[in-house]
Amino acid sequence: MLFLALRTLRARKGGFVGAFVALLCAAALVTACGALLETGLRGDIRTERYAGTDTVVTADQNLHWTKEKKGKTKTKSKPLTERAWLDTAAVDRLRAVPGVRAVVPELTFPAHVLTAGGRALDTADNAWGHAWESAGLTPFGLRTGRAPTAADEIVVDADLARRAGVGVGGTVTVQAGRAPGPYRVVGIAAPPGRDGLARQATVFFADDEARRLAGHPGQVAAAGLVMAPGADPDAVRTAARAVLAGTGAQVRTGADRGSAEFPAAAKARTTLVSLGGALGGTSLLVAILVVVGTFALSIQQRRREIALLRAIGATPRQIRRMVGREALVVGLLAGALGAGAGLGLARWLYGRFVAFGALPDTLELRLSAIPPLGAVLLTLLAAWTAARVSVRRAARVRPTEALADAAIERPGLGAWRLVGGVVAALGFGALLVLLSSLDTEPTATPVTFLTVILAAVAIALLGPVLARALSAVLGPVVARWSPVSGFLAARNMRAAAGRVAAVVVPLSLAVAMASTILFTRTTTDHAAEQQAGAGTLASFTLAAGPGVPGAAADAVRAVPGVEVATEVLHTMVRAGQDKFSAQGVTPRGLARTLDLRTTSGSLGAMTDGTVAVSELAARTKGVGVGDRLRITMGDGVVLALPVVAVYERGLGFGDLTLPHAVVAAHVDRPAADAVLVAGAPSVSRSAVQRAVGSFPGVRVLDAGDVGRARRDQAGTRAQVDYVAMGLIIAFTGIAVVNTLVMATSARRREFALLRLVGTTRRQVLRMLRWETGMVVLLAGGLGTAVAYATLTAYSLGMTDRAVPYAPPLTYAAVLVAAAGLAVVATVVPGCAALRGNSAEVISVRD
């Protein structure tokens, strides 16, 4: 059978091109997702600031909890969303460790050098201030000038000095702490052989000034250990762990130093594992569905060949083995090429995620042989399984019936296929009910895509019935409109329902998947935007790139007529194991700037020791007004705060509302994201702008400006989803073209026969267009119905309203793209199939 399989592949190369393309795309997708997943699990985070010391001590940067399952206790951990700080008492203990020559305390806090126009030279993640005493951790050395000693003196790295256009003796504005201020550059420093660090700008302050700006008295970000000459590093680290026992401090060395220096990269690992797993799982399910459909169409086109083999004595087992080995050969070739392409795709994906800000470039992409090998194995398994499933019916037909079945397609469905289709449809309904009860994005998203895929399985199994139903409804209309071409198209739809179903599945899947991917994001973003727009009562909003300094808010409060200036700062917190978005707000006069639509309690009762929760958070944690809620802040500090209000608009403002001072004390960047200003009608925008004129980069926005900024921010977040899941849309689009080309190219003999009995070339092409139109109508209708049902359930769970939001032009573009692919993939191979002499074509063996 292996010899026969190889001969068949050689003789029917065109028939296996479709399966090859589908498998190649599947292997590329799986490889790319596997590379992202491996990066999340094992990606390198290379240290820069701590390159000059082998051992760094930090606070525990993870949150831990225990979980009971089946009588076993398991410890779970997740990275903190903010940096946890280390008590100086632990640093003092380290100084007594034998073999330690010095302990270098490290302070890390945001410090942005501003241009004359108020623009920060670096992004929020790439501009940090430190005390000069920690310069040796890299090590930084002075190129010119001296160390800072006064509160208004700084040393900058050589690269930052060049970009800022400043030298020793010059003055720059630095935003660090509550207000930007002028600092005199007294020195320019650099690490050995470089002008600066690759991924961060560095500003050194005098030690006392750095401690003031860091805002963590009695704490440090980290401590570097300098070994005494001749000391055994392993022995020193063991002793350090012993003296730190019970403090929660961690002794880090080697690659582990990178995650201490770049906590955002450590958090990104978890995000990348979730993203790679979700994208890979969805891609694999879509790939299996597409590959099964492709092989089913290929087997259907080979019915005469398989029938002849059965008629001359081939057993069902031999037929299955032959087709299975053909699939393994195709799968091996496609998997190897697809795996290579997948590595390039992984690099492109990683670059896009970094460009969009979804991943920090400090987490380096890891490419190894594991994802390609896994992709090849999965491709082989998918090809072999798809081939065996597709050939099952053709192989078990009795020899006496084989040739008759090859000539005429059976009109009915097999009992098992019918039962499977009904079960898949019922499963789709069950998942819709489940989806409507899920109210968090991490739980709802995977169920959403699984729902679409299960609906596609139901369409694949029940496709012939649906095709015949459509032809029964539209056939008479089409035949009346076009007596020749329309009549032939309607008859073909009914007689070749299996072929039509094979084409409808990828096309409906493309419409459903594209609509779901595009409109889940627009549904939640639109609901959040509506809530935020309706709930923001402020007349003006202050905004700035690196954050609005607290002094700017104080200046606005002094403007005549201004009654309230609410500082707003966003973060992520945990309550138990549940993660919630949170906002910190100034409690005083909150009702004048924000309307969160409280359902119980009052925001007027909020003080610096209280919390308000959304209905989702209240329902999830089982708390109400008067109850205490234990909250783990981003830096791991646990607070127990009484609930003073429950509100509706959690999607637009976050699920927890805390006092601004509480949030600012537990985040890496305490500058406000925005300041909401409300007052008398006489307060003008120009008066507010004059008040913040001495704060470079602070802008005054009205309601329209805020709405546009909010939409731009939502668009940036959506780009990440569209790039990630857009690969699946592209795959389904390729599958549509692939299947239609296969289905149309295999009809050369049919077209030749039509030409011989008198049908013109123009009538045949018109027939193809009528067929394509009916296929597009069926696939578009099914895809739209699946997407609408799925999005309605998703919207009900996420927004408490069964009203999904789909921009009409975007939805129209999805349908036009699907129809365009179908027309091109049908007409072009149709024209090619009509070339040549019809008598010669029909005489060629099949």
Short mmCIF file of N, CA and C in Angstrom, two decimals, residues 295-428:
data_model
loop_
_atom_site.label_atom_id
_atom_site.label_comp_id
_atom_site.label_asym_id
_atom_site.label_seq_id
_atom_site.Cartn_x
_atom_site.Cartn_y
_atom_site.Cartn_z
N PHE A 295 -9.59 17.22 3.16
CA PHE A 295 -9.42 15.81 2.82
C PHE A 295 -10.75 15.19 2.39
N ALA A 296 -11.84 15.61 3.02
CA ALA A 296 -13.15 15.07 2.63
C ALA A 296 -13.45 15.41 1.18
N LEU A 297 -13.16 16.65 0.78
CA LEU A 297 -13.38 17.03 -0.62
C LEU A 297 -12.45 16.26 -1.54
N SER A 298 -11.20 16.06 -1.13
CA SER A 298 -10.25 15.31 -1.95
C SER A 298 -10.71 13.87 -2.14
N ILE A 299 -11.17 13.25 -1.05
CA ILE A 299 -11.65 11.87 -1.15
C ILE A 299 -12.90 11.79 -2.02
N GLN A 300 -13.75 12.80 -1.89
CA GLN A 300 -14.97 12.82 -2.70
C GLN A 300 -14.63 12.87 -4.19
N GLN A 301 -13.59 13.62 -4.53
CA GLN A 301 -13.18 13.71 -5.94
C GLN A 301 -12.53 12.43 -6.44
N ARG A 302 -12.13 11.54 -5.52
CA ARG A 302 -11.46 10.28 -5.91
C ARG A 302 -12.40 9.08 -5.76
N ARG A 303 -13.71 9.34 -5.72
CA ARG A 303 -14.64 8.23 -5.51
C ARG A 303 -14.52 7.16 -6.59
N ARG A 304 -14.33 7.59 -7.83
CA ARG A 304 -14.25 6.61 -8.91
C ARG A 304 -13.02 5.72 -8.74
N GLU A 305 -11.89 6.35 -8.37
CA GLU A 305 -10.65 5.59 -8.17
C GLU A 305 -10.80 4.59 -7.03
N ILE A 306 -11.34 5.05 -5.90
CA ILE A 306 -11.51 4.16 -4.74
C ILE A 306 -12.52 3.07 -5.05
N ALA A 307 -13.57 3.45 -5.81
CA ALA A 307 -14.57 2.46 -6.19
C ALA A 307 -13.95 1.36 -7.06
N LEU A 308 -13.07 1.75 -7.97
CA LEU A 308 -12.41 0.76 -8.83
C LEU A 308 -11.52 -0.17 -8.00
N LEU A 309 -10.77 0.39 -7.05
CA LEU A 309 -9.94 -0.44 -6.19
C LEU A 309 -10.78 -1.43 -5.39
N ARG A 310 -11.94 -0.95 -4.90
CA ARG A 310 -12.82 -1.88 -4.16
C ARG A 310 -13.36 -2.96 -5.08
N ALA A 311 -13.66 -2.56 -6.33
CA ALA A 311 -14.25 -3.53 -7.26
C ALA A 311 -13.27 -4.62 -7.66
N ILE A 312 -11.96 -4.32 -7.67
CA ILE A 312 -10.97 -5.34 -8.06
C ILE A 312 -10.40 -6.09 -6.85
N GLY A 313 -10.99 -5.85 -5.68
CA GLY A 313 -10.63 -6.69 -4.54
C GLY A 313 -9.93 -6.04 -3.39
N ALA A 314 -9.65 -4.74 -3.43
CA ALA A 314 -9.00 -4.07 -2.30
C ALA A 314 -9.94 -4.06 -1.09
N THR A 315 -9.41 -4.37 0.07
CA THR A 315 -10.22 -4.41 1.28
C THR A 315 -10.36 -3.01 1.87
N PRO A 316 -11.39 -2.79 2.70
CA PRO A 316 -11.51 -1.48 3.35
C PRO A 316 -10.26 -1.09 4.13
N ARG A 317 -9.63 -2.07 4.79
CA ARG A 317 -8.43 -1.77 5.56
C ARG A 317 -7.30 -1.28 4.66
N GLN A 318 -7.16 -1.93 3.48
CA GLN A 318 -6.11 -1.52 2.54
C GLN A 318 -6.36 -0.12 2.01
N ILE A 319 -7.63 0.20 1.74
CA ILE A 319 -7.96 1.55 1.27
C ILE A 319 -7.61 2.58 2.35
N ARG A 320 -7.99 2.28 3.59
CA ARG A 320 -7.69 3.22 4.68
C ARG A 320 -6.18 3.39 4.87
N ARG A 321 -5.45 2.28 4.79
CA ARG A 321 -4.00 2.37 4.95
C ARG A 321 -3.37 3.17 3.82
N MET A 322 -3.84 2.97 2.60
CA MET A 322 -3.30 3.71 1.46
C MET A 322 -3.53 5.21 1.63
N VAL A 323 -4.76 5.58 1.95
CA VAL A 323 -5.08 7.01 2.11
C VAL A 323 -4.34 7.59 3.31
N GLY A 324 -4.24 6.81 4.40
CA GLY A 324 -3.52 7.28 5.57
C GLY A 324 -2.05 7.53 5.27
N ARG A 325 -1.42 6.67 4.49
CA ARG A 325 -0.01 6.86 4.16
C ARG A 325 0.19 8.01 3.19
N GLU A 326 -0.76 8.18 2.28
CA GLU A 326 -0.70 9.38 1.42
C GLU A 326 -0.72 10.65 2.29
N ALA A 327 -1.62 10.64 3.27
CA ALA A 327 -1.74 11.81 4.15
C ALA A 327 -0.46 12.04 4.95
N LEU A 328 0.18 10.96 5.40
CA LEU A 328 1.42 11.11 6.17
C LEU A 328 2.53 11.71 5.32
N VAL A 329 2.62 11.29 4.06
CA VAL A 329 3.65 11.85 3.18
C VAL A 329 3.39 13.34 2.95
N VAL A 330 2.12 13.67 2.63
CA VAL A 330 1.78 15.09 2.41
C VAL A 330 1.99 15.89 3.70
N GLY A 331 1.58 15.30 4.83
CA GLY A 331 1.72 15.98 6.11
C GLY A 331 3.16 16.23 6.49
N LEU A 332 4.04 15.27 6.18
CA LEU A 332 5.45 15.43 6.52
C LEU A 332 6.07 16.57 5.72
N LEU A 333 5.79 16.62 4.41
CA LEU A 333 6.33 17.69 3.58
C LEU A 333 5.76 19.04 3.98
N ALA A 334 4.44 19.10 4.16
CA ALA A 334 3.80 20.37 4.52
C ALA A 334 4.21 20.81 5.92
N GLY A 335 4.31 19.85 6.85
CA GLY A 335 4.68 20.19 8.22
C GLY A 335 6.08 20.76 8.31
N ALA A 336 7.02 20.16 7.56
CA ALA A 336 8.41 20.64 7.61
C ALA A 336 8.51 22.06 7.05
N LEU A 337 7.87 22.31 5.90
CA LEU A 337 7.92 23.66 5.33
C LEU A 337 7.15 24.65 6.18
N GLY A 338 5.99 24.23 6.68
CA GLY A 338 5.18 25.11 7.51
C GLY A 338 5.86 25.46 8.82
N ALA A 339 6.58 24.50 9.41
CA ALA A 339 7.30 24.77 10.66
C ALA A 339 8.37 25.84 10.44
N GLY A 340 9.08 25.75 9.32
CA GLY A 340 10.08 26.77 9.02
C GLY A 340 9.45 28.14 8.84
N ALA A 341 8.32 28.17 8.13
CA ALA A 341 7.62 29.45 7.95
C ALA A 341 7.08 29.96 9.28
N GLY A 342 6.70 29.04 10.17
CA GLY A 342 6.16 29.43 11.46
C GLY A 342 7.15 30.17 12.33
N LEU A 343 8.44 29.84 12.22
CA LEU A 343 9.45 30.55 13.00
C LEU A 343 9.53 32.01 12.56
N GLY A 344 9.47 32.24 11.26
CA GLY A 344 9.42 33.62 10.77
C GLY A 344 8.15 34.33 11.20
N LEU A 345 7.04 33.60 11.20
CA LEU A 345 5.78 34.17 11.65
C LEU A 345 5.84 34.54 13.13
N ALA A 346 6.51 33.72 13.92
CA ALA A 346 6.66 34.01 15.35
C ALA A 346 7.45 35.30 15.55
N ARG A 347 8.51 35.48 14.77
CA ARG A 347 9.30 36.72 14.88
C ARG A 347 8.44 37.93 14.53
N TRP A 348 7.63 37.81 13.49
CA TRP A 348 6.77 38.91 13.08
C TRP A 348 5.74 39.22 14.17
N LEU A 349 5.12 38.19 14.73
CA LEU A 349 4.13 38.39 15.78
C LEU A 349 4.76 39.08 16.99
N TYR A 350 5.92 38.60 17.40
CA TYR A 350 6.61 39.18 18.54
C TYR A 350 6.91 40.67 18.29
N GLY A 351 7.38 40.97 17.09
CA GLY A 351 7.67 42.36 16.76
C GLY A 351 6.44 43.24 16.80
N ARG A 352 5.30 42.71 16.33
CA ARG A 352 4.05 43.48 16.37
C ARG A 352 3.60 43.72 17.81
N PHE A 353 3.67 42.70 18.64
CA PHE A 353 3.24 42.85 20.03
C PHE A 353 4.10 43.86 20.77
N VAL A 354 5.39 43.86 20.50
CA VAL A 354 6.29 44.84 21.12
C VAL A 354 5.95 46.25 20.62
N ALA A 355 5.71 46.38 19.32
CA ALA A 355 5.39 47.69 18.75
C ALA A 355 4.10 48.25 19.32
N PHE A 356 3.12 47.38 19.60
CA PHE A 356 1.85 47.84 20.16
C PHE A 356 1.90 48.05 21.67
N GLY A 357 3.02 47.69 22.29
CA GLY A 357 3.13 47.86 23.73
C GLY A 357 2.53 46.73 24.54
N ALA A 358 2.11 45.65 23.87
CA ALA A 358 1.54 44.52 24.60
C ALA A 358 2.62 43.69 25.28
N LEU A 359 3.84 43.73 24.75
CA LEU A 359 4.97 43.02 25.33
C LEU A 359 6.15 43.97 25.47
N PRO A 360 6.91 43.88 26.56
CA PRO A 360 8.14 44.67 26.65
C PRO A 360 9.25 43.98 25.87
N ASP A 361 10.12 44.77 25.27
CA ASP A 361 11.21 44.17 24.50
C ASP A 361 12.27 43.54 25.40
N THR A 362 12.11 43.72 26.73
CA THR A 362 13.04 43.09 27.66
C THR A 362 12.82 41.58 27.78
N LEU A 363 11.64 41.10 27.38
CA LEU A 363 11.40 39.66 27.31
C LEU A 363 11.74 39.21 25.89
N GLU A 364 12.83 38.49 25.76
CA GLU A 364 13.33 38.14 24.44
C GLU A 364 12.65 36.89 23.89
N LEU A 365 12.39 36.94 22.59
CA LEU A 365 11.77 35.81 21.92
C LEU A 365 12.69 34.59 21.98
N ARG A 366 12.12 33.46 22.35
CA ARG A 366 12.91 32.23 22.42
C ARG A 366 12.46 31.29 21.30
N LEU A 367 13.42 30.92 20.45
CA LEU A 367 13.14 30.01 19.34
C LEU A 367 14.01 28.77 19.53
N SER A 368 13.36 27.63 19.64
CA SER A 368 14.08 26.36 19.78
C SER A 368 13.46 25.34 18.84
N ALA A 369 13.95 24.14 18.90
CA ALA A 369 13.44 23.08 18.00
C ALA A 369 12.12 22.51 18.50
N ILE A 370 11.73 22.81 19.71
CA ILE A 370 10.53 22.18 20.27
C ILE A 370 9.25 22.56 19.52
N PRO A 371 8.95 23.87 19.30
CA PRO A 371 7.73 24.21 18.56
C PRO A 371 7.68 23.62 17.14
N PRO A 372 8.76 23.72 16.33
CA PRO A 372 8.67 23.12 14.99
C PRO A 372 8.45 21.61 15.03
N LEU A 373 9.17 20.91 15.91
CA LEU A 373 8.97 19.46 16.00
C LEU A 373 7.55 19.13 16.44
N GLY A 374 7.05 19.87 17.42
CA GLY A 374 5.67 19.66 17.86
C GLY A 374 4.68 19.92 16.75
N ALA A 375 4.94 20.98 15.96
CA ALA A 375 4.04 21.30 14.86
C ALA A 375 4.04 20.21 13.80
N VAL A 376 5.22 19.66 13.48
CA VAL A 376 5.29 18.58 12.49
C VAL A 376 4.52 17.36 12.98
N LEU A 377 4.71 17.01 14.24
CA LEU A 377 4.00 15.85 14.79
C LEU A 377 2.49 16.07 14.79
N LEU A 378 2.06 17.25 15.20
CA LEU A 378 0.62 17.54 15.20
C LEU A 378 0.07 17.57 13.78
N THR A 379 0.87 18.08 12.83
CA THR A 379 0.43 18.10 11.44
C THR A 379 0.27 16.69 10.90
N LEU A 380 1.22 15.83 11.21
CA LEU A 380 1.10 14.42 10.79
C LEU A 380 -0.13 13.77 11.40
N LEU A 381 -0.35 14.02 12.68
CA LEU A 381 -1.51 13.43 13.35
C LEU A 381 -2.81 13.96 12.76
N ALA A 382 -2.86 15.28 12.51
CA ALA A 382 -4.06 15.87 11.93
C ALA A 382 -4.31 15.33 10.52
N ALA A 383 -3.25 15.21 9.72
CA ALA A 383 -3.41 14.70 8.35
C ALA A 383 -3.89 13.26 8.36
N TRP A 384 -3.26 12.43 9.18
CA TRP A 384 -3.63 11.01 9.23
C TRP A 384 -5.05 10.84 9.73
N THR A 385 -5.42 11.57 10.78
CA THR A 385 -6.77 11.47 11.33
C THR A 385 -7.80 11.97 10.33
N ALA A 386 -7.52 13.12 9.69
CA ALA A 386 -8.46 13.67 8.73
C ALA A 386 -8.67 12.72 7.56
N ALA A 387 -7.59 12.12 7.08
CA ALA A 387 -7.69 11.20 5.96
C ALA A 387 -8.50 9.96 6.34
N ARG A 388 -8.23 9.40 7.52
CA ARG A 388 -8.95 8.20 7.94
C ARG A 388 -10.43 8.47 8.16
N VAL A 389 -10.73 9.62 8.73
CA VAL A 389 -12.15 9.97 8.93
C VAL A 389 -12.84 10.19 7.59
N SER A 390 -12.17 10.87 6.66
CA SER A 390 -12.78 11.20 5.37
C SER A 390 -13.00 9.98 4.50
N VAL A 391 -12.13 8.99 4.58
CA VAL A 391 -12.22 7.83 3.69
C VAL A 391 -13.09 6.72 4.29
N ARG A 392 -13.54 6.91 5.51
CA ARG A 392 -14.25 5.83 6.21
C ARG A 392 -15.45 5.32 5.42
N ARG A 393 -16.28 6.23 4.94
CA ARG A 393 -17.49 5.82 4.23
C ARG A 393 -17.16 5.21 2.87
N ALA A 394 -16.21 5.86 2.14
CA ALA A 394 -15.87 5.35 0.81
C ALA A 394 -15.23 3.97 0.88
N ALA A 395 -14.48 3.70 1.95
CA ALA A 395 -13.77 2.42 2.04
C ALA A 395 -14.69 1.26 2.43
N ARG A 396 -15.77 1.53 3.12
CA ARG A 396 -16.59 0.42 3.63
C ARG A 396 -17.72 0.02 2.67
N VAL A 397 -17.85 0.73 1.52
CA VAL A 397 -18.90 0.37 0.56
C VAL A 397 -18.59 -0.99 -0.05
N ARG A 398 -19.63 -1.79 -0.23
CA ARG A 398 -19.43 -3.12 -0.82
C ARG A 398 -18.97 -2.98 -2.27
N PRO A 399 -18.09 -3.88 -2.73
CA PRO A 399 -17.54 -3.77 -4.10
C PRO A 399 -18.61 -3.66 -5.16
N THR A 400 -19.73 -4.36 -5.00
CA THR A 400 -20.78 -4.34 -6.02
C THR A 400 -21.48 -2.99 -6.11
N GLU A 401 -21.39 -2.18 -5.04
CA GLU A 401 -22.04 -0.88 -5.03
C GLU A 401 -21.06 0.27 -5.28
N ALA A 402 -19.78 -0.04 -5.29
CA ALA A 402 -18.77 1.01 -5.32
C ALA A 402 -18.86 1.87 -6.57
N LEU A 403 -18.90 1.24 -7.75
CA LEU A 403 -18.91 2.02 -8.98
C LEU A 403 -20.20 2.81 -9.15
N ALA A 404 -21.32 2.25 -8.71
CA ALA A 404 -22.58 2.97 -8.80
C ALA A 404 -22.58 4.20 -7.89
N ASP A 405 -22.03 4.06 -6.67
CA ASP A 405 -21.94 5.19 -5.75
C ASP A 405 -20.99 6.26 -6.27
N ALA A 406 -19.97 5.83 -7.01
CA ALA A 406 -19.01 6.79 -7.54
C ALA A 406 -19.62 7.66 -8.61
N ALA A 407 -20.58 7.11 -9.33
CA ALA A 407 -21.20 7.86 -10.41
C ALA A 407 -22.24 8.85 -9.92
N ILE A 408 -22.95 8.48 -8.85
CA ILE A 408 -24.04 9.32 -8.35
C ILE A 408 -23.86 9.51 -6.85
N GLU A 409 -23.89 10.75 -6.40
CA GLU A 409 -23.73 11.05 -4.97
C GLU A 409 -24.96 10.58 -4.20
N ARG A 410 -24.77 9.93 -3.09
CA ARG A 410 -25.89 9.50 -2.27
C ARG A 410 -26.67 10.71 -1.77
N PRO A 411 -28.00 10.66 -1.84
CA PRO A 411 -28.80 11.84 -1.47
C PRO A 411 -28.90 12.07 0.03
N GLY A 412 -28.77 11.05 0.83
CA GLY A 412 -29.00 11.19 2.26
C GLY A 412 -27.72 11.26 3.07
N LEU A 413 -27.90 11.58 4.36
CA LEU A 413 -26.77 11.57 5.29
C LEU A 413 -26.71 10.22 5.99
N GLY A 414 -25.52 9.81 6.36
CA GLY A 414 -25.40 8.63 7.18
C GLY A 414 -25.99 8.89 8.55
N ALA A 415 -26.42 7.82 9.20
CA ALA A 415 -27.07 7.97 10.50
C ALA A 415 -26.13 8.60 11.52
N TRP A 416 -24.85 8.12 11.53
CA TRP A 416 -23.91 8.66 12.50
C TRP A 416 -23.59 10.12 12.24
N ARG A 417 -23.53 10.50 10.97
CA ARG A 417 -23.27 11.90 10.64
C ARG A 417 -24.42 12.79 11.07
N LEU A 418 -25.64 12.30 10.85
CA LEU A 418 -26.81 13.07 11.27
C LEU A 418 -26.85 13.24 12.78
N VAL A 419 -26.59 12.14 13.49
CA VAL A 419 -26.58 12.21 14.96
C VAL A 419 -25.47 13.16 15.44
N GLY A 420 -24.28 13.05 14.81
CA GLY A 420 -23.18 13.93 15.19
C GLY A 420 -23.51 15.40 14.95
N GLY A 421 -24.17 15.69 13.83
CA GLY A 421 -24.55 17.06 13.54
C GLY A 421 -25.54 17.62 14.54
N VAL A 422 -26.51 16.80 14.91
CA VAL A 422 -27.50 17.24 15.90
C VAL A 422 -26.85 17.46 17.26
N VAL A 423 -25.95 16.55 17.64
CA VAL A 423 -25.24 16.70 18.92
C VAL A 423 -24.39 17.97 18.92
N ALA A 424 -23.70 18.24 17.80
CA ALA A 424 -22.88 19.46 17.71
C ALA A 424 -23.76 20.70 17.81
N ALA A 425 -24.93 20.67 17.17
CA ALA A 425 -25.83 21.82 17.23
C ALA A 425 -26.34 22.03 18.66
N LEU A 426 -26.67 20.93 19.34
CA LEU A 426 -27.10 21.06 20.74
C LEU A 426 -25.96 21.56 21.62
N GLY A 427 -24.74 21.08 21.34
CA GLY A 427 -23.58 21.58 22.09
C GLY A 427 -23.37 23.07 21.87
N PHE A 428 -23.59 23.53 20.65
CA PHE A 428 -23.50 24.95 20.35
C PHE A 428 -24.49 25.75 21.20
#
